Amino acid sequence: MQIWPGRPYPLGATFDGSGTNFALFSSVAERVELCLLDDDGGEERLELTEVDAHVWHAYLPTVRPGQRYGYRVHGPFDPANGHRCDPSKLLLDPYAKAIDGQIDADPSLYSYQFDDPAERNTDDSAAHTMVGVVINPFFDWGYDRPPNREYHESVIYEAHVKGMTQLHPDVPEEQRGTYAGMSHPAVIQHLVDLGVTALELMPVHQFVNDPHLQEKGLSNYWGYNSIGFFAPHNAYAAYGTRGEQVDEFKVLVKALHEAGIEVILDVVYNHTAEGNHQGPTLSFRGIDNASYYRLVEGDEAHYFDTTGTGNSLLMRSPHTLQMIMDSLRYWIEEMHVDGFRFDLASTLARELHEVDRLSAFFDIIQQDPVISQVKLIAEPWDVGEGGYQVGGFPPLWSEWNGQYRDTVRDFWRGEPSTLGELASRITGSADLYEHTGRTPVSSINFVTAHDGFSLRDLVSYNEKHNEANGEGGADGESHNRSWNCGVEGPTDDPEILALRARQQRNFLTTLMISQGVPMLLHGDELSRTKGGNNNTYCQDNELSWIDWELDPENAELLEFTRSLIALRAEQPVLRRRRFFAGAPQHGGESEIGDIEWFTPAGEHMDDEDWDTWFAKSVMVFLNGNAIPEPDVRGEKIVGDSVLVLLNAAAEPIDFELPGTDYAELWTTALDTFDTSAVGKEHDAGAALTVAGRASIVLVSGGQEQQ
């Protein structure tokens, strides 16, 4: 085979139409072999002799897309000093654009003997590991353009590729659980009808199905165990894994863009699937362990772990940072995605021990002309000391607002002394973000997400029920701020079922009338249950998949959710770009009257009202004529005013509507107790009864306001 010198950049395997350039970084390698694999298990080893700036490279004019390959890296195996090169292990290219195969639990994947960890294991791992695939990078994108949805107009829908499509009756069986299934017109139409503007996909980077889960008959369903940061996960491919998954993913993005829906990827750059010092040698560990991983200072045989997974990537290594930035740019420029949600993002901020929001990672993103222009969302915590950083990320970033989730859950389950906190959360959490020059869209508001109860389970269970995970119920969060409405789990009691349905509508209503960016968990609009399991990370079965067969009550919730999202889209005062002028304390008011707070008696809230521990009801006026920011054309935004009545008390409460200074007439836009009340009209100053644990949203109908 002809071997030309090739180039050290770009890293990975790059097909140019004539041949393929291979480039691999390793600062510790003494010798590197490129291994070309055939379908019969044969392996051709080619030594790379060209090295520039620690990049080993060659150009092979005869290698075409579909070729499977890996590396063997010869160098020091000295764990005590952080080096773990092991040429008996076939290694995955960190820059592989497509990956074939999965790992199993074979001992050959490990560089030590199970019965004697001090002894080396030199068994060859080639038959038991994943390998890279050369891809054809050329794809007809046609007229694809990013939707470029404004943040304040966005509604995010968090979804799992398999869970969303595995049971969908309109998706052909061979496409279920795949990218092709996700791009099926029936699935996309559901998103369009719902009114969501962005699909946030749970991890689609190639991840590892952990051997310890396989041994228990379980699997890594969620996928937060990445090993390939450039490759779409091959198990979600309907039509092959020799590079076909790349085009299949691109077809999905193109179809969503045609429907006006953005694609946001949940990405896991904080650790890899190689785990701790007892983990397998799959890629980074055998290539250049000390350059990719954060090791314990003075004890380099062990890994510094702030992720709870066994390792953390080294954020002060230029080569690690380059890989992450190259990955982000690749998914933007080549795969056309529109943003990222960063798992355990506090770990990315740890250059040393402390979380530093001005670390090199954020500096590089800030100045990057490509990455800085897409949606960037942080999960603002990790499991390390000082890792909870809600409100602490730089201005360019939005954050999953865990305080919003906790406050809204507490309010609707009837916890005392929550009114003031609720006011801050539904007005955009100015107390968390405004002091650093950020805006309401810094807050990604959510009540439920993949990690935790579904919305239906949130109102059906007081305790987690994770027995199926095989960990004796020890896994998963124990403090869920949930309320079962009187009975744990399933019940036939009509009163409890009605209350649970109303509570689901209350949560959704609060989410959609709050300033910030709402995020909906897939299936919550269908009243999806996970049987009380709040940690279905290992449940690749009906417990996690969406059941699309709807009973009348679930169909009613779907229609309610559609109308609720439509209401948000119709009313600009519900999706402002800037904070209200009122002080954030106790939801304060302002001279321009853009927001005003009332007791049920129709009186302005004062400090005593806010501090009354047992108060569970409030009325808020959002002035559609006092939106200070202009629209995209620079014109003043004028819309309806909105009056929100919230009653988390068990008993009905009479609310006195504001006088004619606010509106002559109010029209019911939604009522979570009586869904048939939509369209009813109410005069200014009239009394309106809000049922126990219910909410009503009224719209002024464009009447003149002061």
XYZ file of C-alpha atoms in Angstrom, residues 158 160 200-203 207-208 210 220-226 266-268 270-273 309 341-344 379 400 450-451 537:
33
model
C -35.893 17.694 25.571
C -34.381 10.938 23.483
C -32.786 19.250 22.549
C -31.503 15.737 21.917
C -30.103 13.724 24.783
C -26.570 12.489 23.987
C -21.257 6.433 23.873
C -20.413 3.165 25.583
C -21.245 -0.133 30.154
C -26.722 2.816 29.259
C -29.967 4.231 27.887
C -29.395 7.923 28.545
C -25.948 7.934 26.934
C -23.990 10.196 29.298
C -20.840 8.146 28.736
C -19.258 9.518 25.570
C -26.813 17.538 24.959
C -23.031 17.087 25.043
C -20.780 15.413 27.611
C -16.593 16.640 31.130
C -15.480 12.982 31.123
C -15.184 9.902 28.914
C -16.383 6.310 29.090
C -18.000 8.746 36.602
C -26.427 21.907 26.355
C -23.264 21.114 28.350
C -23.629 18.310 30.889
C -22.047 19.035 34.304
C -25.989 22.482 33.382
C -30.673 25.154 33.424
C -34.753 13.436 31.890
C -33.117 13.156 35.313
C -30.613 5.923 32.908
